[in-house]
Coordinates of N, CA, C and O in Angstrom, one line a residue:
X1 N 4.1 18.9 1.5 CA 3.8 18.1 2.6 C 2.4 17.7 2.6 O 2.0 16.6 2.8
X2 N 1.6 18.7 2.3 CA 0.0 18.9 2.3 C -0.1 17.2 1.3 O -0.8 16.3 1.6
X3 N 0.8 17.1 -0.1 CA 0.0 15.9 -0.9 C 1.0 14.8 -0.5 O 0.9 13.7 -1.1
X4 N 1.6 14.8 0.4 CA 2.4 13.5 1.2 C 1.7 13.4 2.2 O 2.5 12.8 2.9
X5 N 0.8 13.6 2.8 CA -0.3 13.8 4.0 C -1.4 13.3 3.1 O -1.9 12.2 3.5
X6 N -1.9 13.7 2.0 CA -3.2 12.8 1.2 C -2.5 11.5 0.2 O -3.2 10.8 -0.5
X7 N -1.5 11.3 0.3 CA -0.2 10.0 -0.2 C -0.7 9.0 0.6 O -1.5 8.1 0.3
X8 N -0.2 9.4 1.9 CA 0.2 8.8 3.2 C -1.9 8.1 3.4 O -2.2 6.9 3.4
X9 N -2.8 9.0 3.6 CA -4.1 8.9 4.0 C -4.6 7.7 2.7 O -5.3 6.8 3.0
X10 N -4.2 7.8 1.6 CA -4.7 7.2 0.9 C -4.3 5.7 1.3 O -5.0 4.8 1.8
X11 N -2.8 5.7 0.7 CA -2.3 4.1 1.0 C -2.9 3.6 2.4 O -3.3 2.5 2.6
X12 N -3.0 4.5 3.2 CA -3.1 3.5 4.7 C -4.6 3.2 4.4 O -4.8 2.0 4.6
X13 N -5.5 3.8 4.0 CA -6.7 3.4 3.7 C -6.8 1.8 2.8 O -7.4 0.7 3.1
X14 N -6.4 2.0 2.2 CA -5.8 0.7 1.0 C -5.5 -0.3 1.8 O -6.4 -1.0 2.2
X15 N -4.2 -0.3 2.0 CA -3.0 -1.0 2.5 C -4.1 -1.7 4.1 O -4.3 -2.9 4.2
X16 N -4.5 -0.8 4.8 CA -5.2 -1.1 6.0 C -6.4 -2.3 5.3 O -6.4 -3.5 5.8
X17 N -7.4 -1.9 4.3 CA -8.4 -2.7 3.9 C -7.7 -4.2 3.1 O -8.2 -5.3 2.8
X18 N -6.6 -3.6 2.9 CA -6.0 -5.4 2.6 C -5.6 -6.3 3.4 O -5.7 -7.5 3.3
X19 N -4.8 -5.3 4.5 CA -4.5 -6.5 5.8 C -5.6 -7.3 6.7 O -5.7 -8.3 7.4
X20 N -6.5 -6.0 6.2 CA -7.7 -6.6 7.0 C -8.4 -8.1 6.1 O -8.8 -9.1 6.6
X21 N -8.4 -7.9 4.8 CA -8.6 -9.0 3.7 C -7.8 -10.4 4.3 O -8.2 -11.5 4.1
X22 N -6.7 -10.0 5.0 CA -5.8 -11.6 4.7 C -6.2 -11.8 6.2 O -6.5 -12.9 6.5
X23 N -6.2 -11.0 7.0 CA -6.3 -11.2 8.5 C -7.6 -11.9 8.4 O -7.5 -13.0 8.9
X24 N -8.5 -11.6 8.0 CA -10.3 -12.2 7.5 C -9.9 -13.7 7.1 O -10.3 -14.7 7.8
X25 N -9.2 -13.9 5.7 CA -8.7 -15.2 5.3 C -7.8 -15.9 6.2 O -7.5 -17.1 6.3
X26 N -7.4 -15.1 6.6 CA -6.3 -16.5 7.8 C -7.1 -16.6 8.6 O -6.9 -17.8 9.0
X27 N -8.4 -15.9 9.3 CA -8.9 -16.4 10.4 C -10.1 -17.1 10.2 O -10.8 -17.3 11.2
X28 N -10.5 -17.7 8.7 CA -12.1 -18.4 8.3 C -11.9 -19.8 9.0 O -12.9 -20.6 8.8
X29 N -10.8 -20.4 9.8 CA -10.9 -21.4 10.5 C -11.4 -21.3 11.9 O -12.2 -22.1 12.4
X30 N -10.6 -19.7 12.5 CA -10.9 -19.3 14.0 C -12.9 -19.4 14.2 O -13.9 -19.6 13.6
X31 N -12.6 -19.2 15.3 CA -14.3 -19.1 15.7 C -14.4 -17.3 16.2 O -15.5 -16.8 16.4
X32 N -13.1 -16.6 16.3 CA -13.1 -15.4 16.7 C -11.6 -14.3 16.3 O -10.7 -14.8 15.6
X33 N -11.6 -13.5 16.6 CA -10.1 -12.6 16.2 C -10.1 -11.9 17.4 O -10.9 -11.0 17.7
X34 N -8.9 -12.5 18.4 CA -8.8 -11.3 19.3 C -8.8 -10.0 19.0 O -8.3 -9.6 18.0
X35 N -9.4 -9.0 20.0 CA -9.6 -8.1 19.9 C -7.9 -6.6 20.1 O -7.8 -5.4 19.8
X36 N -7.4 -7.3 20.4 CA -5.6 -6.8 20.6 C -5.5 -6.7 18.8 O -4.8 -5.8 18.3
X37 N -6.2 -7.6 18.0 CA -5.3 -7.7 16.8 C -5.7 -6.6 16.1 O -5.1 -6.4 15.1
X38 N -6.4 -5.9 16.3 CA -7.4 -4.8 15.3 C -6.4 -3.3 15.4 O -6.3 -2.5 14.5
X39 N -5.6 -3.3 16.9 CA -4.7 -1.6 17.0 C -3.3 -2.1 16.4 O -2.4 -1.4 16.1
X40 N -3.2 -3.9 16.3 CA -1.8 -4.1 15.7 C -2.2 -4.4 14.5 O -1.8 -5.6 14.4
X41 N -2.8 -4.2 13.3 CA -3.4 -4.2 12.1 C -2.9 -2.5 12.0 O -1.8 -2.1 11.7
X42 N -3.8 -1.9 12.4 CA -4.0 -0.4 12.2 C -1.7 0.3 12.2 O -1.0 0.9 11.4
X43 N -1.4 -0.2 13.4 CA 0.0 0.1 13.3 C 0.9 -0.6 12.3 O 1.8 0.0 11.6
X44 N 0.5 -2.2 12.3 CA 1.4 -2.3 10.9 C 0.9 -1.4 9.2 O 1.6 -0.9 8.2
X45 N -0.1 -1.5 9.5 CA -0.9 -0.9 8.2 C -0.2 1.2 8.3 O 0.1 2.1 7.5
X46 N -0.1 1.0 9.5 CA 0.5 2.8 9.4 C 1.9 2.7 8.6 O 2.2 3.3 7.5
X47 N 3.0 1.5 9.7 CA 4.1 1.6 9.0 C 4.5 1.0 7.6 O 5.7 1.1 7.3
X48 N 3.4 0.4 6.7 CA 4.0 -0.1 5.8 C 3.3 1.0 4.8 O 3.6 1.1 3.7
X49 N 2.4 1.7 5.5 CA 1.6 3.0 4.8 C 2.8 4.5 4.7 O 2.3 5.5 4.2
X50 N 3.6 4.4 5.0 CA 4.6 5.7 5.7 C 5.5 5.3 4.0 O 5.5 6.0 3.0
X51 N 6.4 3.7 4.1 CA 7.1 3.2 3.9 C 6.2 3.8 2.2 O 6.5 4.6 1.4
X52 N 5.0 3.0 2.4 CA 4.7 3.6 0.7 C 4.8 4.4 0.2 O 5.3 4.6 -0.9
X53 N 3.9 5.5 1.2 CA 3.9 7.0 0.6 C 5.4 7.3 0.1 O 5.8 7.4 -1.0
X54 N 6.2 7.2 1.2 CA 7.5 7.7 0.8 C 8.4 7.0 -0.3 O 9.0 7.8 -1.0
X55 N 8.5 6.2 -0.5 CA 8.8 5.6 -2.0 C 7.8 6.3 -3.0 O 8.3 7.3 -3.6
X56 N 6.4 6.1 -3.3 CA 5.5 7.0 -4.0 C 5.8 8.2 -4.3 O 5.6 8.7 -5.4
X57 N 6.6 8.8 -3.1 CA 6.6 10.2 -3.1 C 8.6 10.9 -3.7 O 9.3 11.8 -3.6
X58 N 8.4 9.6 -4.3 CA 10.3 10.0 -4.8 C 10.1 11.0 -6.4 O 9.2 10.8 -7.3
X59 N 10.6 11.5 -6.4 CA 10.0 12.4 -7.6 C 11.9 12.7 -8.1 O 12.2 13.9 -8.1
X60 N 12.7 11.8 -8.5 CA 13.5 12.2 -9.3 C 14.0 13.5 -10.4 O 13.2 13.9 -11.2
X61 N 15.1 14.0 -10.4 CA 14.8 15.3 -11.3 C 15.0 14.9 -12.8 O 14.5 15.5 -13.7
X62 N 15.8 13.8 -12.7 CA 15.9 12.8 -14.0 C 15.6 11.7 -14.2 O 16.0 10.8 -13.4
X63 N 14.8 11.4 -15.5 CA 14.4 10.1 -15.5 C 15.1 9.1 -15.3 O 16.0 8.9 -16.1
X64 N 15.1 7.9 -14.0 CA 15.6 7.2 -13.9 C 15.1 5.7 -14.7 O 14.0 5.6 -15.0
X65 N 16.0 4.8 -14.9 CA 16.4 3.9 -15.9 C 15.5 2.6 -15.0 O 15.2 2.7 -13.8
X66 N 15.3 1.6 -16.0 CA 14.6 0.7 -15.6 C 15.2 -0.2 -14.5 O 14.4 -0.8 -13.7
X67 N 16.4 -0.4 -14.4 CA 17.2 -1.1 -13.2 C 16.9 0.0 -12.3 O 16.6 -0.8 -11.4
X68 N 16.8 0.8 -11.9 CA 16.8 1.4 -10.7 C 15.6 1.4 -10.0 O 15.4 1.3 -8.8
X69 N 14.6 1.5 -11.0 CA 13.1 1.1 -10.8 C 13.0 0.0 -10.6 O 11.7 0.0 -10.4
X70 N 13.2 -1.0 -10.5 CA 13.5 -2.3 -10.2 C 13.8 -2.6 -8.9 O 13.1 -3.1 -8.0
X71 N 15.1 -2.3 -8.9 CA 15.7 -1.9 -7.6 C 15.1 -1.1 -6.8 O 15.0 -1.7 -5.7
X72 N 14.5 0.0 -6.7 CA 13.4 0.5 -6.2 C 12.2 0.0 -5.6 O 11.9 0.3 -4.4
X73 N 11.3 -1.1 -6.6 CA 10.5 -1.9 -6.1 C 10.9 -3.1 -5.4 O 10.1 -3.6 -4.6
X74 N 12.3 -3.5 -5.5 CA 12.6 -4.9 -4.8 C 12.7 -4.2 -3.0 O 12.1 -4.6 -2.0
X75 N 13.5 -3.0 -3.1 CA 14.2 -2.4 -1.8 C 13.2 -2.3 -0.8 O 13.3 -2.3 0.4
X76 N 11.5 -1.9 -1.9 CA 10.6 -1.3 -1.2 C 9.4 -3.0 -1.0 O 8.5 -3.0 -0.1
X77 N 9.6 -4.1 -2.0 CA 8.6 -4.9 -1.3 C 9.6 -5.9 0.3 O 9.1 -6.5 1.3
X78 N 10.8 -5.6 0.1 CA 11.4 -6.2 0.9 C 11.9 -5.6 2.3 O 12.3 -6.2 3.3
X79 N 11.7 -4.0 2.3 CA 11.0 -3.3 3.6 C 10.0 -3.9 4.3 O 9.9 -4.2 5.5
X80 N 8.9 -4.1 3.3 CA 7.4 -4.4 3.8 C 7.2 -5.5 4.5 O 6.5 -5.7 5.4
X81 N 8.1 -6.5 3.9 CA 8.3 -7.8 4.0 C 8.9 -7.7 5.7 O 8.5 -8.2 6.7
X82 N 9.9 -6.8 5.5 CA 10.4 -7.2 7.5 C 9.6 -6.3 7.8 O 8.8 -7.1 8.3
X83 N 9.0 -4.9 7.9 CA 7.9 -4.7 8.8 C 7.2 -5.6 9.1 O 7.1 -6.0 10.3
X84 N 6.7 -6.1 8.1 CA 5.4 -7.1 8.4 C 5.8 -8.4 9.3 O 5.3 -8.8 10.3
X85 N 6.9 -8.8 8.6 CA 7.4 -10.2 9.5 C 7.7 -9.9 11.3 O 7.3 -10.5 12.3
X86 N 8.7 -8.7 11.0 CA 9.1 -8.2 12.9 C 7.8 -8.2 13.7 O 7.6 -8.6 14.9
X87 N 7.0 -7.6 12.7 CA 5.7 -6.7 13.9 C 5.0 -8.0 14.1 O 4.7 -8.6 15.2
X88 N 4.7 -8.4 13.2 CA 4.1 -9.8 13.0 C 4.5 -11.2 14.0 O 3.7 -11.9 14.6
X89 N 6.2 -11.3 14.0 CA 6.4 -12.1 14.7 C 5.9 -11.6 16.9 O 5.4 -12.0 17.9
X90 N 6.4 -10.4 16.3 CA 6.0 -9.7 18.1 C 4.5 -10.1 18.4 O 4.1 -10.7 19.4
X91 N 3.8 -9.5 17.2 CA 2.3 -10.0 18.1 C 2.0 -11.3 17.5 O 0.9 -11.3 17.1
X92 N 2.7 -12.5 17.3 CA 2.4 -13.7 17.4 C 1.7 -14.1 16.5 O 1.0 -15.1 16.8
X93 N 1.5 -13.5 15.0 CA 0.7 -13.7 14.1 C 1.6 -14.8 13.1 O 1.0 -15.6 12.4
X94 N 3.2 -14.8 13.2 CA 4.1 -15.4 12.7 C 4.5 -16.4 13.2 O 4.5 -16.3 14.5
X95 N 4.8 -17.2 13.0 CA 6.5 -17.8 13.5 C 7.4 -17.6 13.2 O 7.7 -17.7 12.0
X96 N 8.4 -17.3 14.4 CA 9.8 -16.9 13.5 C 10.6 -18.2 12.8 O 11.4 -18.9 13.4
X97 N 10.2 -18.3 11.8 CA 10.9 -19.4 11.1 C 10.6 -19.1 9.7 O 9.8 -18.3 9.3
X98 N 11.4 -20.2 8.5 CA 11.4 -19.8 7.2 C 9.9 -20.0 6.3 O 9.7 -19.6 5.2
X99 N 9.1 -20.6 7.1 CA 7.7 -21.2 6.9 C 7.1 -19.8 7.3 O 6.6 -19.2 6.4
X100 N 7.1 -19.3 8.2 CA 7.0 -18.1 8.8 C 6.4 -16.6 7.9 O 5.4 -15.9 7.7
X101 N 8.0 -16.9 7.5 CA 8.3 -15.7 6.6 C 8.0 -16.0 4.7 O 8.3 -15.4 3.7
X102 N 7.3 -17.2 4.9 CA 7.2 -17.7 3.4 C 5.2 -17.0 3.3 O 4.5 -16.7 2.3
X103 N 5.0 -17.2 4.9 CA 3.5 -16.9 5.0 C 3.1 -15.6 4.3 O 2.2 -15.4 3.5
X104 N 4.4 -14.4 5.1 CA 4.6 -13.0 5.3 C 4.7 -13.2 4.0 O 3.6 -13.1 3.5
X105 N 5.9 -13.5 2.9 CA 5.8 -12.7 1.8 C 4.9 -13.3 1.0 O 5.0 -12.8 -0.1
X106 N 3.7 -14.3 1.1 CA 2.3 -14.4 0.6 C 1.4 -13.4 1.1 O 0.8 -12.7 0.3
X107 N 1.2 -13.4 2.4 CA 0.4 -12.0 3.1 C 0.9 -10.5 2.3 O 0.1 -9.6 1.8
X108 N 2.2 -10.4 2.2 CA 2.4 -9.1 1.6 C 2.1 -9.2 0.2 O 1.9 -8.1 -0.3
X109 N 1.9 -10.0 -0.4 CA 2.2 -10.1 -1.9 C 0.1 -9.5 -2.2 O -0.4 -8.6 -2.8
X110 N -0.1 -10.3 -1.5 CA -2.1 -10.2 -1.7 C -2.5 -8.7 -1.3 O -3.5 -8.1 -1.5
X111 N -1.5 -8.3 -0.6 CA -1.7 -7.0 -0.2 C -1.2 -5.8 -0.7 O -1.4 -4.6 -0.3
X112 N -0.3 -6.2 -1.6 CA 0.4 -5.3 -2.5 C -0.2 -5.3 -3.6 O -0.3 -4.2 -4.2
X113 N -0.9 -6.8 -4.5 CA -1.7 -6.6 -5.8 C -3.0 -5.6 -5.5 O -3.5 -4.6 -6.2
X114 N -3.3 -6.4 -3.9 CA -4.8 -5.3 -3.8 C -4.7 -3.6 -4.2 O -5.2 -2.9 -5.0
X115 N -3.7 -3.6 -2.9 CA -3.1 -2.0 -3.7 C -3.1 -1.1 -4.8 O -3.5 0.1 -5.1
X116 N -2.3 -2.6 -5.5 CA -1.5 -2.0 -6.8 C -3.3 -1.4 -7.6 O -3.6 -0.3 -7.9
X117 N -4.1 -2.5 -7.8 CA -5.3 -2.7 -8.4 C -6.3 -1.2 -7.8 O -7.0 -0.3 -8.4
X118 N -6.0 -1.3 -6.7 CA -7.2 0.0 -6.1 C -6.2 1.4 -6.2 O -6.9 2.4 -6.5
X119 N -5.1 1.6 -6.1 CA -4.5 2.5 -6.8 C -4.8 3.1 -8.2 O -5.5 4.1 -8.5
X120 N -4.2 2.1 -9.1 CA -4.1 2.9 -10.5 C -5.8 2.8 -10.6 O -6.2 3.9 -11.1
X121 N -7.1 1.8 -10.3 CA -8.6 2.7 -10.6 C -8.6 4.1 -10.2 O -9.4 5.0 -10.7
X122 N -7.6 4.5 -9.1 CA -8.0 5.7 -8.2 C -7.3 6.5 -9.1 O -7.9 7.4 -9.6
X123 N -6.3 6.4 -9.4 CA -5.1 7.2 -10.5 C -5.9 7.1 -11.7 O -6.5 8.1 -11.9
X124 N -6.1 6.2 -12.4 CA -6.3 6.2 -13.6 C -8.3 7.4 -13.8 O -8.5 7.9 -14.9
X125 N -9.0 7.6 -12.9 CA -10.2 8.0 -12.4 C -9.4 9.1 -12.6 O -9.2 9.5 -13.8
X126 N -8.6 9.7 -11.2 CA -8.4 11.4 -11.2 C -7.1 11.4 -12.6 O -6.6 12.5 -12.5
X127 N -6.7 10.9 -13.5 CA -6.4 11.1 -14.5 C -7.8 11.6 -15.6 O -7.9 12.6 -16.2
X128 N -8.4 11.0 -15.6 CA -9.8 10.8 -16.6 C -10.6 12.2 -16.4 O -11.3 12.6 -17.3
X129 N -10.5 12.8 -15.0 CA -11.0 13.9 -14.4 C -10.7 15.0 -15.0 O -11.2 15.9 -15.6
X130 N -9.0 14.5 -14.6 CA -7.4 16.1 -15.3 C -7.8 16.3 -16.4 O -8.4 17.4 -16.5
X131 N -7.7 15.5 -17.5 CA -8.3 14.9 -18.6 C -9.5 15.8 -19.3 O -9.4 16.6 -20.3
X132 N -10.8 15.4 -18.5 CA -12.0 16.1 -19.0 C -12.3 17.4 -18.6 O -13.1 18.0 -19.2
X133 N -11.7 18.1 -17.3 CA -10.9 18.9 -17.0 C -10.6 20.3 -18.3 O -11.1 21.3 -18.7
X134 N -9.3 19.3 -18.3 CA -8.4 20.7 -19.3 C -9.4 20.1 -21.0 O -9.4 20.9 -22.0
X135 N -9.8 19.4 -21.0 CA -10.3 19.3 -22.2 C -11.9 20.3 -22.4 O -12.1 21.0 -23.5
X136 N -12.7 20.2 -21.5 CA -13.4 21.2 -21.4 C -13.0 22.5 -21.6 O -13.4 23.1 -22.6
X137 N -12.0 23.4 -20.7 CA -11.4 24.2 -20.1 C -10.8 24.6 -22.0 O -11.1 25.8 -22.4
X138 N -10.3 24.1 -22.7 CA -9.7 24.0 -23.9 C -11.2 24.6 -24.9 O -11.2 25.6 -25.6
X139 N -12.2 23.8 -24.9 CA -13.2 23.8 -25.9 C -14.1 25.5 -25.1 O -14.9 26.2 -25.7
X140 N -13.6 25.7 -24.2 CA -14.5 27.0 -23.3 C -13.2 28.2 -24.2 O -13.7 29.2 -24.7
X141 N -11.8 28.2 -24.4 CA -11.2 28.7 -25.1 C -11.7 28.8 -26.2 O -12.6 29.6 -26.1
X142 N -11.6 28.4 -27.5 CA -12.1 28.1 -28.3 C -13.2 28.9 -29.2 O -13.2 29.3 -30.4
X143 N -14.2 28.9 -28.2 CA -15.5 29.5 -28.6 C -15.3 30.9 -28.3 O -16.1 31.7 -28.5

């Protein structure tokens, strides 16, 4: 539970600093951003932050096959996709229409590369860590 709780804290950190990226870019026309939109940021950014951890957090006992991973990622960008669009259309950030939802899966898509990109630096780092880590820990055997 304890590393689906630092899962969960990470992506929303992420996931939060991207919505805030497109909410920034959609508003370089406005002269302001209501102030209502900052606790409906933070909530969509929770639920599509929940939605990741928990996919993240699927740990198979057997390796599963490339179609399922596939399927996997589609099931999980196309969750994000109606979080984003429902909450979206509620607080009026959408229109409900196909133009709408063409916005949404551009908004999601910029906010899922961001992710993707600030993830694996973060993964690929505490890999590099594990890494120098047990490789030390090995050369301290040794001697």
């Amino acid at each position: 539970m304890k590393e689906f709780i630092k899962k969960l804290l990470l992506f929303f950190v992420i996931i939060d600093s991207g919505v805030f990226l497109v909410v920034w870019l959609s508003s370089l026309k406005e002269t302001a951003i209501p102030v209502y939109t900052i606790p409906q940021v933070f909530f969509v950014s929770f639920l599509t932050s929940l939605v990741t951890a928990i996919v993240f957090s699927i740990d198979p006992k057997k390796k599963v096959g490339k179609l399922t991973n596939i399927l996997i990622f589609l099931a999980h960008l196309i969750s994000l996709c109606l979080i984003v669009f429902l909450s979206g259309s509620k607080f009026g950030w959408f229109e409900k229409s196909f133009s709408g939802f063409l916005n949404v899966a551009l908004s999601v898509a910029i906010v899922y590369a961001f992710t993707a990109v600030f993830y694996i630096i973060l993964v690929n780092k505490e890999t590099k860590e594990l890494n120098d880590a047990l490789k030390n820990y090995s050369e301290k055997e040794t001697d």
